[in-house]
Short mmCIF file of C-alpha atoms and ligand atoms in Angstrom, two decimals:
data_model
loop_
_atom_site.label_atom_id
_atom_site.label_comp_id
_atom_site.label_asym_id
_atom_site.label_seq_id
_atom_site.Cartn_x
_atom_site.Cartn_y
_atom_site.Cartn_z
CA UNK A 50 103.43 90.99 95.60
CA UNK A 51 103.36 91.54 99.54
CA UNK A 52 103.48 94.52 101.90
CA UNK A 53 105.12 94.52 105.18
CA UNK A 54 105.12 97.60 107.18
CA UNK A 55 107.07 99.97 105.17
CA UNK A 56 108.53 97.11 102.85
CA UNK A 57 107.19 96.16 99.45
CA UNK A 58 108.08 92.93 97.72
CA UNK A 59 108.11 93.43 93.83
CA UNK A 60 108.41 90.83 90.96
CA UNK A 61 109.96 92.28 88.48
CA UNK A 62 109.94 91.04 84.39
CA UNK A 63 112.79 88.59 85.30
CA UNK A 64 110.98 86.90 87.68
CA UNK A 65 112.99 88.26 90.69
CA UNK A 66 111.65 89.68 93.82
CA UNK A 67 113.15 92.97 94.81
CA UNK A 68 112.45 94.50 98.14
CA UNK A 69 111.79 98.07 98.00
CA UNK A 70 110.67 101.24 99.96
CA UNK A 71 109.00 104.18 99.05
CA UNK A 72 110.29 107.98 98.53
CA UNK A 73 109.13 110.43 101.23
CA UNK A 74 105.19 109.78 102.86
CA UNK A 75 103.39 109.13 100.11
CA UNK A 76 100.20 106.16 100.62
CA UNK A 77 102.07 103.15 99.74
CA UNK A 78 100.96 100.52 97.15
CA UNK A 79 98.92 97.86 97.45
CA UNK A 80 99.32 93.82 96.79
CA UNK A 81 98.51 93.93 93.03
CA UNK A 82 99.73 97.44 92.14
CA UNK A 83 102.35 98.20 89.33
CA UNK A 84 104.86 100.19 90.18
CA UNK A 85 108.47 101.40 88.68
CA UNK A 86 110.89 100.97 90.31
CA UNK A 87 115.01 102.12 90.27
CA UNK A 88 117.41 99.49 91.85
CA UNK A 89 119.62 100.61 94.56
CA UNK A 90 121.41 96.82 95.28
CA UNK A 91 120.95 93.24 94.81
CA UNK A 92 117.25 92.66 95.42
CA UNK A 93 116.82 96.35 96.86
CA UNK A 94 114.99 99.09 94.93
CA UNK A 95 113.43 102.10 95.39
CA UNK A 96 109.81 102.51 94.18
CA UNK A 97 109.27 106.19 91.63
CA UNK A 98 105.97 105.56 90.42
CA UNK A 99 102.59 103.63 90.78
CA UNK A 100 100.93 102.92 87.88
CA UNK A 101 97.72 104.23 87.10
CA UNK A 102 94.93 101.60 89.08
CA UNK A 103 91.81 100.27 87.56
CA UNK A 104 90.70 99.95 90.95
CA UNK A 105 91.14 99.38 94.65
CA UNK A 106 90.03 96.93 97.46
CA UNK A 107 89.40 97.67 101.13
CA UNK A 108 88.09 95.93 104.12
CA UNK A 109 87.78 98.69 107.18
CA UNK A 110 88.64 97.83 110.81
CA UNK A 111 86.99 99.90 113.37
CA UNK A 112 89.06 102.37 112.92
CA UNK A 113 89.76 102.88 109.13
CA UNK A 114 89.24 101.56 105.56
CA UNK A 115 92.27 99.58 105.46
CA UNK A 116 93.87 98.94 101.51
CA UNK A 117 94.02 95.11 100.86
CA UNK A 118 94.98 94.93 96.93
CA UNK A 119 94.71 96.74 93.67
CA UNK A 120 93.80 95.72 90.25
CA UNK A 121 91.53 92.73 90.41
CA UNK A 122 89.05 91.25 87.63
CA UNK A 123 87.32 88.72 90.51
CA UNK A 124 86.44 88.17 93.89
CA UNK A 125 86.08 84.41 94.98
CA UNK A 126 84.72 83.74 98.49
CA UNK A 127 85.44 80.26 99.93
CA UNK A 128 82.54 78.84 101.77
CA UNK A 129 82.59 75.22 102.81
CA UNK A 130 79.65 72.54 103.97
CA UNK A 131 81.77 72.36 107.36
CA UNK A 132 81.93 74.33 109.74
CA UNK A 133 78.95 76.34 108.86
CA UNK A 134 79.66 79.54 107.35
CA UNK A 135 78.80 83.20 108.30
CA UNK A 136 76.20 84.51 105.78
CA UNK A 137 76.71 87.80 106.91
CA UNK A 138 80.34 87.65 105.80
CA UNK A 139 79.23 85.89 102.45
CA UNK A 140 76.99 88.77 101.92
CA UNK A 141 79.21 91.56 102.79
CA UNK A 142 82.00 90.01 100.27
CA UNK A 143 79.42 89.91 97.52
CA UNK A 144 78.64 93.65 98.24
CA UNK A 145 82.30 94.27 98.19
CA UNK A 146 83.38 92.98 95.28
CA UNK A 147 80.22 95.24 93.61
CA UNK A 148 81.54 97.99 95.30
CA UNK A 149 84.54 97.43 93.51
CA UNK A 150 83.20 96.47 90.11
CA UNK A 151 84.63 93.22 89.69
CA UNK A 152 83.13 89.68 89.43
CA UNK A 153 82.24 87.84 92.54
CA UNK A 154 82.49 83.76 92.45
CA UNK A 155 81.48 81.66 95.81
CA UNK A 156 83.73 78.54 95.77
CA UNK A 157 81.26 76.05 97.99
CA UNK A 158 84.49 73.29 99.23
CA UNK A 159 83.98 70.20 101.72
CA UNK A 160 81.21 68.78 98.92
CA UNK A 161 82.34 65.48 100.25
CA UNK A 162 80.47 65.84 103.26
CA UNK A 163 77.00 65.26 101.82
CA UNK A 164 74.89 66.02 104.29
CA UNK A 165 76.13 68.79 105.49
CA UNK A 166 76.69 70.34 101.83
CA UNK A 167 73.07 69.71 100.82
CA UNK A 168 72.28 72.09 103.81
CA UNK A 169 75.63 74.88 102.84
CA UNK A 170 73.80 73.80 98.84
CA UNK A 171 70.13 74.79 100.08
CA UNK A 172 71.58 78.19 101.93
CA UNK A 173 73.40 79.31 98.52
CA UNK A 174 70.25 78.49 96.58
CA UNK A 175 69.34 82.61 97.20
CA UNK A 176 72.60 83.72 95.55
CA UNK A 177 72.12 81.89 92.42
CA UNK A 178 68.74 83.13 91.96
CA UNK A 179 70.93 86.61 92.09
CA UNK A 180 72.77 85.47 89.13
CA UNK A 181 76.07 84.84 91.81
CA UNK A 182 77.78 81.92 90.56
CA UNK A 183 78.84 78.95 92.81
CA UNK A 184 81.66 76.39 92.13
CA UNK A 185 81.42 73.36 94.11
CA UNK A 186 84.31 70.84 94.86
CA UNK A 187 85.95 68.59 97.38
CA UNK A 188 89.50 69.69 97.39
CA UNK A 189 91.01 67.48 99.81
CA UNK A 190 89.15 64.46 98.09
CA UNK A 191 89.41 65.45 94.73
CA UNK A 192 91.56 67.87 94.02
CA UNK A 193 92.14 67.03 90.71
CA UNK A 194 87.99 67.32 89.68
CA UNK A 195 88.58 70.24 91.99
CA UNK A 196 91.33 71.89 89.46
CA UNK A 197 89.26 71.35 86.50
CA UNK A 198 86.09 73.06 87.64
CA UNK A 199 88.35 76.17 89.07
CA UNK A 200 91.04 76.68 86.29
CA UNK A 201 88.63 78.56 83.42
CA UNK A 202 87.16 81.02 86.32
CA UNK A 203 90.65 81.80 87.50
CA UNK A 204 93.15 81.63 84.34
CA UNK A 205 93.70 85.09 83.05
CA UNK A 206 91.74 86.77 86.10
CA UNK A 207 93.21 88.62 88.80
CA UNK A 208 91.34 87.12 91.35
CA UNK A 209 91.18 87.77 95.15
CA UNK A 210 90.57 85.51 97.54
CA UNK A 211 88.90 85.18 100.82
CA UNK A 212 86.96 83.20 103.65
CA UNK A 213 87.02 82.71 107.13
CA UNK A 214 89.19 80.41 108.28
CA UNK A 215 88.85 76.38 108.05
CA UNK A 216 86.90 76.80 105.05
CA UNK A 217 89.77 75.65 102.82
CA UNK A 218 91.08 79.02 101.18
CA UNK A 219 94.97 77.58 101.59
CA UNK A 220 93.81 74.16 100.18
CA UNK A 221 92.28 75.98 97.14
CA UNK A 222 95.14 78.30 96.70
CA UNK A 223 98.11 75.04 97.29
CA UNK A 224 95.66 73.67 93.97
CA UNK A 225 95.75 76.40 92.13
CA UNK A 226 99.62 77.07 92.61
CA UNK A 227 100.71 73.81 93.33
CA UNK A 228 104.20 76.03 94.25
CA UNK A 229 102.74 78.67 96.81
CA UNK A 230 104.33 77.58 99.85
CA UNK A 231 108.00 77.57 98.20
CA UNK A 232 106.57 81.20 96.80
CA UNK A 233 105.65 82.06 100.30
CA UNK A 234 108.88 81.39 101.83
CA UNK A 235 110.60 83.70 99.06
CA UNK A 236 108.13 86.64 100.31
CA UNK A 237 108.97 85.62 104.04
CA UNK A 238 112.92 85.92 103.12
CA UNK A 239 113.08 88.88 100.85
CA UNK A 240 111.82 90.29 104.09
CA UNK A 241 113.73 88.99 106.59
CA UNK A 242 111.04 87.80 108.60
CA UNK A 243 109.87 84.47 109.72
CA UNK A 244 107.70 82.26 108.36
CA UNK A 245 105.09 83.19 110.59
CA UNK A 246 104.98 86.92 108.95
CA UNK A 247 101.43 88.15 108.74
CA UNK A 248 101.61 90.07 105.83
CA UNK A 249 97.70 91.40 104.45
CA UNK A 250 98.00 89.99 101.17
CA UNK A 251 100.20 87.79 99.09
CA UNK A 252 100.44 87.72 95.33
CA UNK A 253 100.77 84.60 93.56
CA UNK A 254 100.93 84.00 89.76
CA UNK A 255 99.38 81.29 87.98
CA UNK A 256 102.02 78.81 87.20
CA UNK A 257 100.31 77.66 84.08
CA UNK A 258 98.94 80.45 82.71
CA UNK A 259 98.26 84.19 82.80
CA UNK A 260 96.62 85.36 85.92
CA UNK A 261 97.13 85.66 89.53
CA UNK A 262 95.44 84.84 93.36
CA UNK A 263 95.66 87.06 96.00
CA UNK A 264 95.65 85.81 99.22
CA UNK A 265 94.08 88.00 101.96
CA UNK A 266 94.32 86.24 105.70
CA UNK A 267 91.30 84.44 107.01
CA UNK A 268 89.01 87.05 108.89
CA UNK A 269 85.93 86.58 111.25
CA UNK A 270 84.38 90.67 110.32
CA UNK A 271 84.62 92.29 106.74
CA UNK A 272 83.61 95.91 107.57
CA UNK A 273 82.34 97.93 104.82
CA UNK A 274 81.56 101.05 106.75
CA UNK A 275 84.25 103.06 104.00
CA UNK A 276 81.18 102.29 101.19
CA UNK A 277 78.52 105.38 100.64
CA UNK A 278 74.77 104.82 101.28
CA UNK A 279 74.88 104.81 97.01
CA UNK A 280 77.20 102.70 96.57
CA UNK A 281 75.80 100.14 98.95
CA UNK A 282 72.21 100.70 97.34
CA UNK A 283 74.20 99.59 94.01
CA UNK A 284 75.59 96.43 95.81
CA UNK A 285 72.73 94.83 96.07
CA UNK A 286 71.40 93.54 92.16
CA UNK A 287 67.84 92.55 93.59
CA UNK A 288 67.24 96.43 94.86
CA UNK A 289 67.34 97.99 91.20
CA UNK A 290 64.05 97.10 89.84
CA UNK A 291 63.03 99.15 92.68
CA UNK A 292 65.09 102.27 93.16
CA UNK A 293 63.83 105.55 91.93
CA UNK A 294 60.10 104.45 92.21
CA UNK A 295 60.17 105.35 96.97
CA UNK A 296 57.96 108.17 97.07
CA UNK A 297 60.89 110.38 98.07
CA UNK A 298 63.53 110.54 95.76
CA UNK A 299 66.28 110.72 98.67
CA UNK A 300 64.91 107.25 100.49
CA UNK A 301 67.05 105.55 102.65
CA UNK A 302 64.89 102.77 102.48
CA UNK A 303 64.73 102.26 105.87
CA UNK A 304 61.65 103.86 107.40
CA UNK A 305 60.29 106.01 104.83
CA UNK A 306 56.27 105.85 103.91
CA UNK A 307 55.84 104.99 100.18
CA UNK A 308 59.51 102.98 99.63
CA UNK A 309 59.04 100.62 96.84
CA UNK A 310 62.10 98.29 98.62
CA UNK A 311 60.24 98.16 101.69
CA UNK A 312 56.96 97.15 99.91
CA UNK A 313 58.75 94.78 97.42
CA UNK A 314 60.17 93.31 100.70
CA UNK A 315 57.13 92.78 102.22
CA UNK A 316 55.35 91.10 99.14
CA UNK A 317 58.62 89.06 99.36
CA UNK A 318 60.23 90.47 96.46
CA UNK A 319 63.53 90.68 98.27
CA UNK A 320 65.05 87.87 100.43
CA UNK A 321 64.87 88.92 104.56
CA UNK A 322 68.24 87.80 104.94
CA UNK A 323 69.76 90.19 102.21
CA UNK A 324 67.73 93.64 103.29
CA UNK A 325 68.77 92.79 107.08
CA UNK A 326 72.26 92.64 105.33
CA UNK A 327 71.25 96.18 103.46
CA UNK A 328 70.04 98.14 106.21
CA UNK A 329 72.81 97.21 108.78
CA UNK A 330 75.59 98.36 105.86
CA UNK A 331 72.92 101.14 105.10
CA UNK A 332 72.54 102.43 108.74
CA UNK A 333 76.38 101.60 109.51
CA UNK A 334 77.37 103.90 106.19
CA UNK A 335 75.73 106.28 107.45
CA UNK A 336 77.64 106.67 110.86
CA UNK A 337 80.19 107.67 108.91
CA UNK A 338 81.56 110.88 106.78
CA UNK A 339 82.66 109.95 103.32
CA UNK A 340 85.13 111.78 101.75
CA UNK A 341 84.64 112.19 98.23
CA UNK A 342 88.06 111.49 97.39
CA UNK A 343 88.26 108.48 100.20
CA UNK A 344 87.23 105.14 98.86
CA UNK A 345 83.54 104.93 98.44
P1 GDP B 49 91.73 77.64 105.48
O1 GDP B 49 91.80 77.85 106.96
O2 GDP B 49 90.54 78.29 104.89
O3 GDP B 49 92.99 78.01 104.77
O4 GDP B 49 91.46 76.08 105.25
P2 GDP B 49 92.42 74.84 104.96
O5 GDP B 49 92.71 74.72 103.53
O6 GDP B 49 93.59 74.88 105.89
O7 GDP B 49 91.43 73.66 105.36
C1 GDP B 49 90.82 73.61 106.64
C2 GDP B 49 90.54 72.17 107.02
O8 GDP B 49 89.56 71.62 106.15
C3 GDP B 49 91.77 71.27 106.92
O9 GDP B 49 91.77 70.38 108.02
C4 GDP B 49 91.56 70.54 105.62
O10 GDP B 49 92.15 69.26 105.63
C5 GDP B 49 90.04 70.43 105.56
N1 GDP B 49 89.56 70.36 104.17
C6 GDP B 49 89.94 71.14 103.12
N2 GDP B 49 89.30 70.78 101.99
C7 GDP B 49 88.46 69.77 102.33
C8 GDP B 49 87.52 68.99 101.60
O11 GDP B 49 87.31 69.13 100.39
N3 GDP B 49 86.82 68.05 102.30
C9 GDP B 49 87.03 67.85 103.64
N4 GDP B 49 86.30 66.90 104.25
N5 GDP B 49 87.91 68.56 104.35
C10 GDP B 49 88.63 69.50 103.72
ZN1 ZN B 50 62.81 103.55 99.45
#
């Protein structure tokens, strides 16, 4: 459910949380992982396994691809009408959550504002035309409308969230689980830390049904520089019709004579905005080696 340095907090079938560690150096797990584990004292385990993962989350730093959760069916990104929103980080969640193969959902909050959402409403025309859906509501003015219109994308999803911050992620995720604070604290004091832990990500399960949130803290840069030149290529929906018809067969799409992205761009084919967004994750993948067996 949470990670803090070399502590993991676990919920176990009986609804407990157990702190536990892990045996020897191995990579620990991640919020959202399944794990067994053996109990060595009251709320104290040890963690033997991780369970096989269906997959795996990162957000690199500048110096590494950094493991935020495990196991998700959905990535929602929490825009609001005000303050204005980064596109850029918009766009590199989307790509994210294809790089990870699960469903992306753009919450647009603050729809209460009308002015300024008919502007945030005109930017995230583009990523409907994708086939991106966006949710709009008002949750400090209507929370309840706002509950209704969330609950069937986030019951029996394992959802991550996140947004920069003042967009409303905590007011979203105090609607969702109206008990999240209370479930906070528990986290904060099966760890003996303050309230003012920063731990990545926090697991929270749906009160009311099956599912889960997890939180990830607000962030101003969402680096994808861990993602291969493919697998950004496959972020981006719009780009297929076009791939495999560049005169070279290994364009980057970048410079080449004869690239069908390029001239799709230029007829206007693909939006500015999101190629801009393609060739900066295209030319920033490839500053980097990729493993094969890192996260790609
Ligand atoms: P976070 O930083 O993303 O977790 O955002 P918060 O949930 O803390 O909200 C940021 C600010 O926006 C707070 O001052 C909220 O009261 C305000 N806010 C949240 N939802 C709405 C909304 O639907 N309409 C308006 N006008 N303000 C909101
Ligand atoms: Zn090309």
């Amino acid at each position: 459910m949470a990670a803090h340095g070399r502590h993991f907090v676990v919920g176990n079938a009986r609804g407990e949380r157990v702190v536990c560690v892990t045996r020897g150096k191995k990579a620990g797990p991640a919020c959202g992982d399944r794990v067994q584990y053996t109990a060595t004292g009251v709320s104290q385990g040890v963690i033997d396994a991780l369970l096989p993962r269906t997959n795996l989350f990162y957000r690199s730093d500048a110096f590494r691809a950094k493991l935020l959760a495990a196991n998700l069916t959905q990535l929602c990104t929490v825009v609001a009408a005000e303050p204005s929103y980064s596109d850029d980080l918009l766009g590199r969640s989307l790509v994210a959550a294809e790089a990870t193969g699960i469903k992306p959902l753009i919450v647009l909050n603050k729809v209460d504002l009308a002015e300024a959402a008919a502007l945030a409403r005109s930017r995230l025309a583009l990523y409907g035309t994708l086939g991106y859906e966006v949710v709009e509501v008002s949750l400090k003015t209507d929370p309840k409308g706002a509950l209704t219109r969330l609950w069937p994308h986030f019951e029996n999803q394992s959802t991550v969230l996140v947004g920069q911050s003042g967009m409303g992620k905590s007011s979203l995720l105090n609607c969702l689980v109206p008990d999240a604070q209370a479930a906070t604290r528990e986290i904060s004091l099966a760890l003996h830390t303050g309230k003012h832990t920063t731990t990545d990500a926090r697991l929270y399960p749906l009160s009311a049904a099956q599912g889960q949130v997890i939180d990830t803290p607000g962030f101003q840069e969402f680096g994808l520089a861990h993602l291969s030149p493919g697998t950004v290529e496959r972020a981006f929906p719009e780009l297929a019709p076009f791939l495999g018809h560049c005169r070279f067969n290994n364009c980057t799409h970048l410079i080449e004579p004869g690239c069908a992205v390029l001239e799709a761009l230029r007829l206007g084919q693909i939006d500015q905005r999101r190629y801009t967004l393609f060739a900066h994750l295209t030319r920033e993948s490839r500053t980097q080696s990729h493993a094969p067996t890192g996260p790609h």
